[in-house]
Short mmCIF file of C-alpha atoms in Angstrom, two decimals:
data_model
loop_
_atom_site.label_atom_id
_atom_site.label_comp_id
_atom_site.label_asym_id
_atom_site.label_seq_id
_atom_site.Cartn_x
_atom_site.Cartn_y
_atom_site.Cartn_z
CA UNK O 12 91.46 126.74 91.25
CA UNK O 13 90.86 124.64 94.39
CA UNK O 14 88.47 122.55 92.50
CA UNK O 15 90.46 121.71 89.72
CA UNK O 16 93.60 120.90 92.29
CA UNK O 17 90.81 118.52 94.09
CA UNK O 18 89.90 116.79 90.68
CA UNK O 19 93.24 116.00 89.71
CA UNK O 20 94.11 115.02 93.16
CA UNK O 21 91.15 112.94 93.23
CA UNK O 22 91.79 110.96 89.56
CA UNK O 23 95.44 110.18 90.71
CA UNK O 24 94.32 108.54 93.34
CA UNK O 25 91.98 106.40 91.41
CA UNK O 26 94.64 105.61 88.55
CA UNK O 27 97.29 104.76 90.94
CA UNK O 28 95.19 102.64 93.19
CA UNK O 29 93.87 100.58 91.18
CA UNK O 30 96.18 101.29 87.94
CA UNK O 31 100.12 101.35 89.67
CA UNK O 32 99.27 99.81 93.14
CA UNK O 33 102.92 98.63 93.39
CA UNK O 34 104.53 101.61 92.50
CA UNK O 35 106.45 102.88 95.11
CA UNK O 36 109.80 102.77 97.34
CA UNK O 37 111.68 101.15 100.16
CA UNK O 38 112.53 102.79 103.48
CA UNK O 39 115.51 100.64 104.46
CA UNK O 40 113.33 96.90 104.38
CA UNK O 41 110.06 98.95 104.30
CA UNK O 42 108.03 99.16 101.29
CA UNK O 43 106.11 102.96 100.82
CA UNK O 44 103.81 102.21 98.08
CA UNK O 45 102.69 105.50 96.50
CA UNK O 46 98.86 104.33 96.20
CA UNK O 47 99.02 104.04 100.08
CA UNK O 48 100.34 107.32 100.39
CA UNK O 49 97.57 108.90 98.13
CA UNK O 50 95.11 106.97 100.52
CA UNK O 51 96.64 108.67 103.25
CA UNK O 52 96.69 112.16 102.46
CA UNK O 53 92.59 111.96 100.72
CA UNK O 54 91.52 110.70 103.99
CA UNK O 55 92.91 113.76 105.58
CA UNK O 56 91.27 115.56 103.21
CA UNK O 57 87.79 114.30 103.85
CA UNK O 58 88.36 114.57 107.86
CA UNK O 59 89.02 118.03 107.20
CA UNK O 60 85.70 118.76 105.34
CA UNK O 61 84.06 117.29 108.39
CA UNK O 62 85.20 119.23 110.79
CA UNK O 63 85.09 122.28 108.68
CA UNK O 64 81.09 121.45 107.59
CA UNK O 65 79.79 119.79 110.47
CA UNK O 66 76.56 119.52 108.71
CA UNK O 67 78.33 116.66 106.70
CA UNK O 68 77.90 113.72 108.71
CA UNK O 69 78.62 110.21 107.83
CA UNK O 70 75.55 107.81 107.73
CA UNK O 71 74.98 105.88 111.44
CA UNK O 72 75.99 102.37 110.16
CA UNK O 73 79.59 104.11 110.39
CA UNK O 74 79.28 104.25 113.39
CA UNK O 75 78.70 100.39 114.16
CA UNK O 76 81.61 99.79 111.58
CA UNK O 77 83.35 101.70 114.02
CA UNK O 78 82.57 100.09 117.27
CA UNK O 79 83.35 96.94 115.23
CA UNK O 80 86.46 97.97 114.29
CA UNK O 81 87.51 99.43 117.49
CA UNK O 82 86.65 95.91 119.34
CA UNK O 83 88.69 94.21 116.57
CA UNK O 84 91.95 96.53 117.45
CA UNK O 85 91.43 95.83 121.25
CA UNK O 86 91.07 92.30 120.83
CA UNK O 87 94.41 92.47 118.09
CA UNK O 88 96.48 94.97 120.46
CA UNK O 89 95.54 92.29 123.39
CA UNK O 90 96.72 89.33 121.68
CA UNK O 91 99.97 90.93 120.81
CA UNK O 92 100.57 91.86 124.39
CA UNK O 93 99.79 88.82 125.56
CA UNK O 94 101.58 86.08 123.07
CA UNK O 95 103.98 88.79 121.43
CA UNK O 96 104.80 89.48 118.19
CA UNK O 97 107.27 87.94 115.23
CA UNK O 98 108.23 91.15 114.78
CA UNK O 99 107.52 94.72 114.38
CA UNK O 100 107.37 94.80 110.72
CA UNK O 101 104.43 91.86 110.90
CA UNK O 102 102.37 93.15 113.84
CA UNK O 103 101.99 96.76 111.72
CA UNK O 104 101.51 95.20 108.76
CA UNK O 105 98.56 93.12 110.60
CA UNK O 106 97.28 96.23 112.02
CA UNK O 107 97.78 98.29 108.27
CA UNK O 108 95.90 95.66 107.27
CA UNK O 109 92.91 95.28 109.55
CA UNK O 110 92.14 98.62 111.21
CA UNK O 111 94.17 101.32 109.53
CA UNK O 112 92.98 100.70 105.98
CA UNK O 113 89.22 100.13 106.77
CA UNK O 114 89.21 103.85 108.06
CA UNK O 115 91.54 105.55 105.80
CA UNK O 116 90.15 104.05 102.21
CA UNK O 117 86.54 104.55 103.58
CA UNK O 118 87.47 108.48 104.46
CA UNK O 119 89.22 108.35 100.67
CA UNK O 120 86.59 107.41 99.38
CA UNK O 121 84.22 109.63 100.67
CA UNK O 122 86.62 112.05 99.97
CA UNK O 123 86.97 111.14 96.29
CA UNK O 124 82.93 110.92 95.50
CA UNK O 125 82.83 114.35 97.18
CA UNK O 126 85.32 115.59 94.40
CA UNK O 127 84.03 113.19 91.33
CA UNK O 128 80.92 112.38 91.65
CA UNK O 129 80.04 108.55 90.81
CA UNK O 130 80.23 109.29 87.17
CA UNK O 131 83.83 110.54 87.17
CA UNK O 132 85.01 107.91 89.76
CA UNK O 133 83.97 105.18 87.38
CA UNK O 134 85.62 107.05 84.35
CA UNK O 135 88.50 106.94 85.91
CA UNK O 136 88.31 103.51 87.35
CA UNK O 137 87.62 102.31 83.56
CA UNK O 138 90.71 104.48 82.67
CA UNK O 139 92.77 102.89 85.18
CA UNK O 140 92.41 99.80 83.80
CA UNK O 141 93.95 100.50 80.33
CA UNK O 142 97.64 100.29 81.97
CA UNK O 143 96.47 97.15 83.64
CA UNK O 144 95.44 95.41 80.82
CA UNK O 145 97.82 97.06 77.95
CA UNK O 146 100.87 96.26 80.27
CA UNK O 147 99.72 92.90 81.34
CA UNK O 148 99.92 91.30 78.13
CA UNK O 149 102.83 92.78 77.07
CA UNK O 150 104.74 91.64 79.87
CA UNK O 151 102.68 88.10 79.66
CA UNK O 152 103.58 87.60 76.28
CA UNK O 153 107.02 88.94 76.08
CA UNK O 154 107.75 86.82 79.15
CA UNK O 155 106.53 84.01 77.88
CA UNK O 156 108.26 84.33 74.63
CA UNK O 157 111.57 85.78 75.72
CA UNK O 158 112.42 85.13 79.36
CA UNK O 159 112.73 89.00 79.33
CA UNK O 160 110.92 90.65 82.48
CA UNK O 161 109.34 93.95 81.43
CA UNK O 162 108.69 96.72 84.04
CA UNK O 163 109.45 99.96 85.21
CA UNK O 164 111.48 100.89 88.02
CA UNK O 165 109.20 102.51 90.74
CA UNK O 166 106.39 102.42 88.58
CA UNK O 167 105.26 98.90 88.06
CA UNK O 168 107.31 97.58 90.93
CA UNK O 169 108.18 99.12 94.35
CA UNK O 170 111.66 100.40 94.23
CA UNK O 171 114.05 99.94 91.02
CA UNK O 172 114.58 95.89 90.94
CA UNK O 173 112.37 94.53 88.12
CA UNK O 174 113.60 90.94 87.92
CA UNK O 175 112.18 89.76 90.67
CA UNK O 176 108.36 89.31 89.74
CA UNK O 177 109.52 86.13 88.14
CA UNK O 178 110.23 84.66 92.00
CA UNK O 179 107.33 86.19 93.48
CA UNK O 180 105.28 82.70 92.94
CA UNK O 181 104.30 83.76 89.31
CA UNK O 182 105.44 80.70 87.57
CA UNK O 183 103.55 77.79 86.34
CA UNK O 184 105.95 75.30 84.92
CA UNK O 185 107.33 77.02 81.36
CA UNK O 186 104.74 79.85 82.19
CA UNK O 187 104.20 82.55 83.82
CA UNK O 188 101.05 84.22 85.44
CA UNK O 189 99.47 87.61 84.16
CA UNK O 190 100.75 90.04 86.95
CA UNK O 191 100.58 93.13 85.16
CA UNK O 192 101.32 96.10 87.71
CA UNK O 193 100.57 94.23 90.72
CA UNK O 194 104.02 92.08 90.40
CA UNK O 195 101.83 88.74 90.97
CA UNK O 196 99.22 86.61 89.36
CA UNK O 197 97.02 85.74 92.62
CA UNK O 198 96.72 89.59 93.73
CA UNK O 199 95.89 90.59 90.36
CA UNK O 200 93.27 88.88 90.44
CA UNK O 201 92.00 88.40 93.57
CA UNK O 202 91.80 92.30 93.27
CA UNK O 203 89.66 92.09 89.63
CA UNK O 204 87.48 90.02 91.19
CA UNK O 205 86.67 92.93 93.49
CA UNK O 206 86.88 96.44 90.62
CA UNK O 207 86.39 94.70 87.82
CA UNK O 208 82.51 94.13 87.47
CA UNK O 209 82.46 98.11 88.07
CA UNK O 210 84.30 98.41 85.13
CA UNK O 211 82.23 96.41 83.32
CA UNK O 212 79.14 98.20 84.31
CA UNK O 213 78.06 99.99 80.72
CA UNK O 214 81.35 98.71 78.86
CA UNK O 215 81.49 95.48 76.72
CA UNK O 216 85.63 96.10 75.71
CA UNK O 217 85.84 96.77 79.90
CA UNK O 218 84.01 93.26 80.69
CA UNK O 219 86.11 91.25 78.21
CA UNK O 220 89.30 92.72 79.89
CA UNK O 221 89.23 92.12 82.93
CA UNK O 222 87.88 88.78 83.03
CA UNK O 223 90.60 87.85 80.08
CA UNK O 224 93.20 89.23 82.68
CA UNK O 225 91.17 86.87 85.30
CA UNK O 226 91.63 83.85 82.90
CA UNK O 227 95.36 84.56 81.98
CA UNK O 228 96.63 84.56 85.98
CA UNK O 229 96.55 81.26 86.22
CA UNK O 230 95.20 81.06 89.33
CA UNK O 231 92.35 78.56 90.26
CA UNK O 232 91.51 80.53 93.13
CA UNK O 233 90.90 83.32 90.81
CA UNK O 234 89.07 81.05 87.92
CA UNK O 235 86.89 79.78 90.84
CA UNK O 236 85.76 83.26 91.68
CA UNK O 237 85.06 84.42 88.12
CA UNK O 238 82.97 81.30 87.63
CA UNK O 239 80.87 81.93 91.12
CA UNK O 240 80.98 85.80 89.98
CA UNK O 241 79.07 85.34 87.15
CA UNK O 242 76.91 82.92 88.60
CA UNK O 243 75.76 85.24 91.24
CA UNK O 244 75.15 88.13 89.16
CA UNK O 245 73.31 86.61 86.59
CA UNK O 246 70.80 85.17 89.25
CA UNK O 247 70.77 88.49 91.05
CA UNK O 248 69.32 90.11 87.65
CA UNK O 249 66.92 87.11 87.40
CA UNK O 250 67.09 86.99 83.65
CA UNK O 251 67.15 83.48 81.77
CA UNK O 252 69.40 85.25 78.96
CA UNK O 253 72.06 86.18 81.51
CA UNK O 254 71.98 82.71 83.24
CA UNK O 255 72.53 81.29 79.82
CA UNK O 256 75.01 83.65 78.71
CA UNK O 257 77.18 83.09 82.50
CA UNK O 258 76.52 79.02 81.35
CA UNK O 259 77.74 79.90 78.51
CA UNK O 260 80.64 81.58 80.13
CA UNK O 261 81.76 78.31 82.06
CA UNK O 262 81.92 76.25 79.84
CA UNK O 263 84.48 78.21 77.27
CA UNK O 264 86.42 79.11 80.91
CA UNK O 265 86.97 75.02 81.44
CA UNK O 266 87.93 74.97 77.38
CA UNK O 267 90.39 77.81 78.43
CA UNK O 268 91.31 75.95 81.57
CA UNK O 269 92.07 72.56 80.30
CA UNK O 270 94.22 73.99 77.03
CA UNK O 271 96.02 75.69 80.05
CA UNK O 272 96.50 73.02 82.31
CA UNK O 273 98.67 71.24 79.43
CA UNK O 274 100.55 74.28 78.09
CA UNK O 275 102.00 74.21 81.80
CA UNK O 276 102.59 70.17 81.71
CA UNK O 277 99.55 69.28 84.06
CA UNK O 278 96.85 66.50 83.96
CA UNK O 279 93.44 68.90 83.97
CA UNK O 280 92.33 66.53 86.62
CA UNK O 281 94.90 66.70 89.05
CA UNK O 282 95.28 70.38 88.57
CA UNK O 283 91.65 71.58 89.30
CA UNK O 284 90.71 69.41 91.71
CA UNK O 285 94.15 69.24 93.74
CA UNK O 286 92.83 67.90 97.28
CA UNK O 287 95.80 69.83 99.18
CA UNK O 288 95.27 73.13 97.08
CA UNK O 289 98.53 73.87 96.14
CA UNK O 290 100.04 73.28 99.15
CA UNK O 291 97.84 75.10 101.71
CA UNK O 292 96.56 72.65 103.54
CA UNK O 293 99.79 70.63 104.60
CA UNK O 294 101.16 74.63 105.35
CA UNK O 295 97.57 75.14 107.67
CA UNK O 296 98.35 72.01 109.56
CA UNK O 297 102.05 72.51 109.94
CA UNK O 298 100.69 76.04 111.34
CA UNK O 299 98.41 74.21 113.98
CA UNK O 300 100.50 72.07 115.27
CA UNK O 301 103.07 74.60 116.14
CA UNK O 302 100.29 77.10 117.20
CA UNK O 303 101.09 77.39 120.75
CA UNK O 304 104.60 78.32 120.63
CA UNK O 305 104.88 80.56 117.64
CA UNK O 306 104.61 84.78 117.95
CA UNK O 307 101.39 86.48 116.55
CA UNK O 308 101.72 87.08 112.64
CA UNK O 309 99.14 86.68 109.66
CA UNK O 310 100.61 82.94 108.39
CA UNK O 311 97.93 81.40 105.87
CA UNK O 312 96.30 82.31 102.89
CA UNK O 313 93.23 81.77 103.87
CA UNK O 314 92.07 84.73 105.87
CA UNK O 315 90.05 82.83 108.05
CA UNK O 316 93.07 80.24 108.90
CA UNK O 317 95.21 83.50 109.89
CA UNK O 318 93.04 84.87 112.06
CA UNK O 319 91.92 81.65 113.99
CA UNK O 320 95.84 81.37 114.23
CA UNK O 321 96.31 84.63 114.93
CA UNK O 322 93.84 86.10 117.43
CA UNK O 323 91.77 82.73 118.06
CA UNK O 324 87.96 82.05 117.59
CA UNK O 325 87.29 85.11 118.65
CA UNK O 326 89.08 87.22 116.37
CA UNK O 327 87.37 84.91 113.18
CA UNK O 328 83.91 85.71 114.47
CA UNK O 329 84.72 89.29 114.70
CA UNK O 330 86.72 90.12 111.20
CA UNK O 331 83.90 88.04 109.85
CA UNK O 332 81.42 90.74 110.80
CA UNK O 333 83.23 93.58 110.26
CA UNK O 334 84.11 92.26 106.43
CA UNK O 335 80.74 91.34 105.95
CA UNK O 336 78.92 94.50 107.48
CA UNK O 337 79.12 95.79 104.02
CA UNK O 338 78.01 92.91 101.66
CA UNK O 339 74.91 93.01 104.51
CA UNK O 340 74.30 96.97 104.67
CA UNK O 341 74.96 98.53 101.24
CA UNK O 342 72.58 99.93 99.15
CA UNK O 343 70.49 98.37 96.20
CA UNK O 344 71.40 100.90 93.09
CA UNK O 345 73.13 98.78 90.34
CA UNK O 346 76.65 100.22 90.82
CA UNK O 347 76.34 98.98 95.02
CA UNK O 348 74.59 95.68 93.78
CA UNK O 349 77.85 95.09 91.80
CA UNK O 350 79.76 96.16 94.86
CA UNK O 351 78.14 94.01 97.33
CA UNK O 352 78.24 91.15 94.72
CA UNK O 353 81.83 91.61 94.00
CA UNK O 354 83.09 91.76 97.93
CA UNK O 355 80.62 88.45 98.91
CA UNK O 356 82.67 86.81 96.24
CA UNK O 357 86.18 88.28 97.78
CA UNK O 358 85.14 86.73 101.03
CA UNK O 359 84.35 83.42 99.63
CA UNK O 360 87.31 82.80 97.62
CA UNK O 361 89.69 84.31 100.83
CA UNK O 362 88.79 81.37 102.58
CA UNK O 363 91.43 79.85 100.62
CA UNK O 364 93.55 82.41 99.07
CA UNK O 365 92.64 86.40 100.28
CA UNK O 366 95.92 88.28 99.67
CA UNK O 367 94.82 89.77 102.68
CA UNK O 368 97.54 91.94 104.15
CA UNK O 369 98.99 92.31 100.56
CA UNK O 370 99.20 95.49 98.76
CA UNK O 371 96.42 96.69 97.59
CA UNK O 372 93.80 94.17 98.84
CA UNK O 373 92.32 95.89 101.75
CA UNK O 374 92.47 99.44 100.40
CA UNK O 375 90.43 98.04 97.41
CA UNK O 376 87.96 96.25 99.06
CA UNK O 377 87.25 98.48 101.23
CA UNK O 378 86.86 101.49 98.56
CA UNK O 379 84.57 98.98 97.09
CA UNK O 380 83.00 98.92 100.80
CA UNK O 381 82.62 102.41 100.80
CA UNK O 382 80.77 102.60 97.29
CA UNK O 383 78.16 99.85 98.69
CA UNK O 384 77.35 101.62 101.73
CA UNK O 385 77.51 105.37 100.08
CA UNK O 386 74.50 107.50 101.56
CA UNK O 387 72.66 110.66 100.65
CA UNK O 388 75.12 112.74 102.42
CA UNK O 389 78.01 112.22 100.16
CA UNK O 390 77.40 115.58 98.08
CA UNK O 391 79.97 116.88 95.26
CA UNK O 392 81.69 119.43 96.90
CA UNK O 393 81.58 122.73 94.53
CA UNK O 394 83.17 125.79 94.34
CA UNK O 395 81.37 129.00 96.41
CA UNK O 396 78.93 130.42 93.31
CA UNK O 397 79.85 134.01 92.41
CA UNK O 398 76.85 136.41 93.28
CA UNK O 399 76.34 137.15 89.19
CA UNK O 400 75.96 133.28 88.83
CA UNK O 401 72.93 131.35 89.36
CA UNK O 402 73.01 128.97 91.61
CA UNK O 403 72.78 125.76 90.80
CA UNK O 404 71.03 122.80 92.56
CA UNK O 405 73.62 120.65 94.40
CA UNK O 406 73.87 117.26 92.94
CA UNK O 407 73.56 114.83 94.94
CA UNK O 408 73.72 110.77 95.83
CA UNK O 409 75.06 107.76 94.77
CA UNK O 410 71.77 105.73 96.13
CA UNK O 411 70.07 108.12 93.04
CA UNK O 412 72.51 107.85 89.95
CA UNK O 413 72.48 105.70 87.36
CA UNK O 414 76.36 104.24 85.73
CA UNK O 415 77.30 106.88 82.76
CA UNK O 416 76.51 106.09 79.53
CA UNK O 417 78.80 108.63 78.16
CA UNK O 418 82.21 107.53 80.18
CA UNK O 419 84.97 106.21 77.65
CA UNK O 420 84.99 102.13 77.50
CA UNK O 421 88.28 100.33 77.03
#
């Protein structure tokens, strides 16, 4: 009974996460998404079956993820203490953001893999992504078409108002971005970029939908990453075939792109290669020039512009390290190849555009953290064998299991 509880526990997780991240309600101002919430109570869950099996350890290079961590919220809890904060709601969301979530989706995690092995984690992940894409263009094309904005109250959006994902920096001219269930284009997918190669392990229909959802947000931030996606993996497999195939890839993306660029009334030219990307750069220097009288908050974009303005040089060199102790530390199976892959991409395009302290960036990257760096230890956790049953041998790693060849495909 307990196991069965876990398993369905353990699925919802996955399919809100990464299926319904926005789905949710408001406190008074406060936003309570229910994917955070479901983060939450799984990493209690997994800090219970430490203490109760002490035998379960997590591998030592959680511990210097910790010490990292723990020198990033001293440095973070000094600066606000020292310059002060905009206000409460922006210091926790900083916080959320930078040492809360690390912990809590690596303990999910952890938690999770215990329950569903690697094999039913990326079932579900694959499942998760039906909603995502079946929604998406629904809403994309109705939008587009109508004017109409589709959604569900508490579902797709947090709390019941619906008509506001069409002011949430989703239009482009006459059209609007793919934001399927995460409410905007740039999030969605900033956040592909990160679960959607996992998808795509084993799974042709997975790998055409999430980088068609990629394509359709609009976002050159996002195209950018697709394009240095590909590239990467197909010189990580060192296979001529792949390169050629990713080549291939490009070159129908900047078709795609430039048809794009003049459904939305833009020169190609001007729109790809726009020296003050979008805007960012006039913001980052308005931001540095005021940097000395303005109260600690996360104000760019670009995650490495917030933190310089945020916690100084200091805090960049040290969120760099943490972010990157993953990419630098995981494992070499395919499934944490595609992980590292995916998160060194994540990191590159955040210089510009991160989503950072956005719902659900951090929780995803860093359950895509946890997956990379998954040891030996994480075992599935089964139900005590009766004594008329024979045992069976406990199954065991990621760092030893192959993607499934049997788990649905979109």
């Amino acid at each position: 009974m307990y196991r069965r509880l876990a398993v369905c526990y353990a699925a919802l997780t996955v399919l809100v996460l990464f299926g319904f991240p926005k789905a949710g309600i408001y406190l008074g101002n406060i936003p309570l998404t229910f994917s955070y919430v479901l983060v939450g109570i799984a990493a209690v869950f997994e800090l219970v079956c430490l203490t109760r099996h002490p035998s379960r350890k997590l591998h030592t290079r959680y511990a210097w993820l910790g010490v990292l961590i723990g020198l990033l919220a001293l440095l973070e809890i000094a600066s606000f203490r020292i310059y002060g904060m905009r206000s409460v709601g922006a210091a926790v969301s900083v916080l959320v953001s930078t040492i809360a979530m690390p912990i809590l989706a690596i303990l999910m995690t952890h938690w999770v893999l215990r329950i569903l092995g690697i094999e039913g984690l990326l079932r579900f992940l694959k499942w998760a992504m039906v909603p995502v894409f079946a929604f998406g263009f629904v809403s994309f094309l109705v939008y587009n078409a109508t004017g109409t904005v589709l959604g569900i109250p508490f579902i797709t959006t947090t709390g019941s108002d619906i008509t506001t994902v069409a002011t949430r920096h989703n239009l482009r001219g006459p059209v609007i971005k793919m934001f399927s269930t995460y409410n905007n284009g740039n999030i969605l997918g900033i956040n592909l970029l990160m679960w959607g190669p996992l998808v795509a392990i084993g799974s042709f229909r997975g790998s055409m939908a999430y980088r068609s959802l990629c394509v359709a947000t609009l976002s050159r931030s996002v195209w950018a990453g697709l394009v240095l996606l590909e590239l990467i993996k197909a010189m990580s497999e060192r296979s001529y075939r792949r390169v050629f195939q990713a080549a291939c890839g490009m070159v129908f993306l900047l078709a795609v792109v430039i048809v794009a660029s003049y459904v939305i009334g833009r020169d190609p030219q001007s729109f790809l290669l726009d020296k003050d990307l979008g805007g960012r750069v006039t913001n980052l220097q308005n931001d540095l020039e005021v940097i000395s009288s303005v109260r600690i908050g996360w104000d760019s974009e670009s995650v490495p512009a917030a933190a310089w303005l945020a916690f100084g040089p200091a805090g960049v060199v040290l969120m760099a390290i943490v972010w990157l102790f993953p990419v630098l530390t995981g494992g070499n199976t395919k499934v944490q190849i595609t992980a590292r892959i995916s998160m060194l991409v994540y990191l590159i395009v955040a210089v510009v555009e991160g989503a950072f302290i956005l719902v659900p960036t951090q929780a995803i990257y860093w359950f895509i953290a946890s997956l990379a760096m998954a040891a030996p230890e994480i075992t599935l956790l089964e139900e005590p064998a009766s004594e008329t049953e024979e045992q069976q041998p406990e199954r065991t790693d990621l760092d030893s299991v192959e993607p499934p060849q049997y788990a649905p495909s979109l």
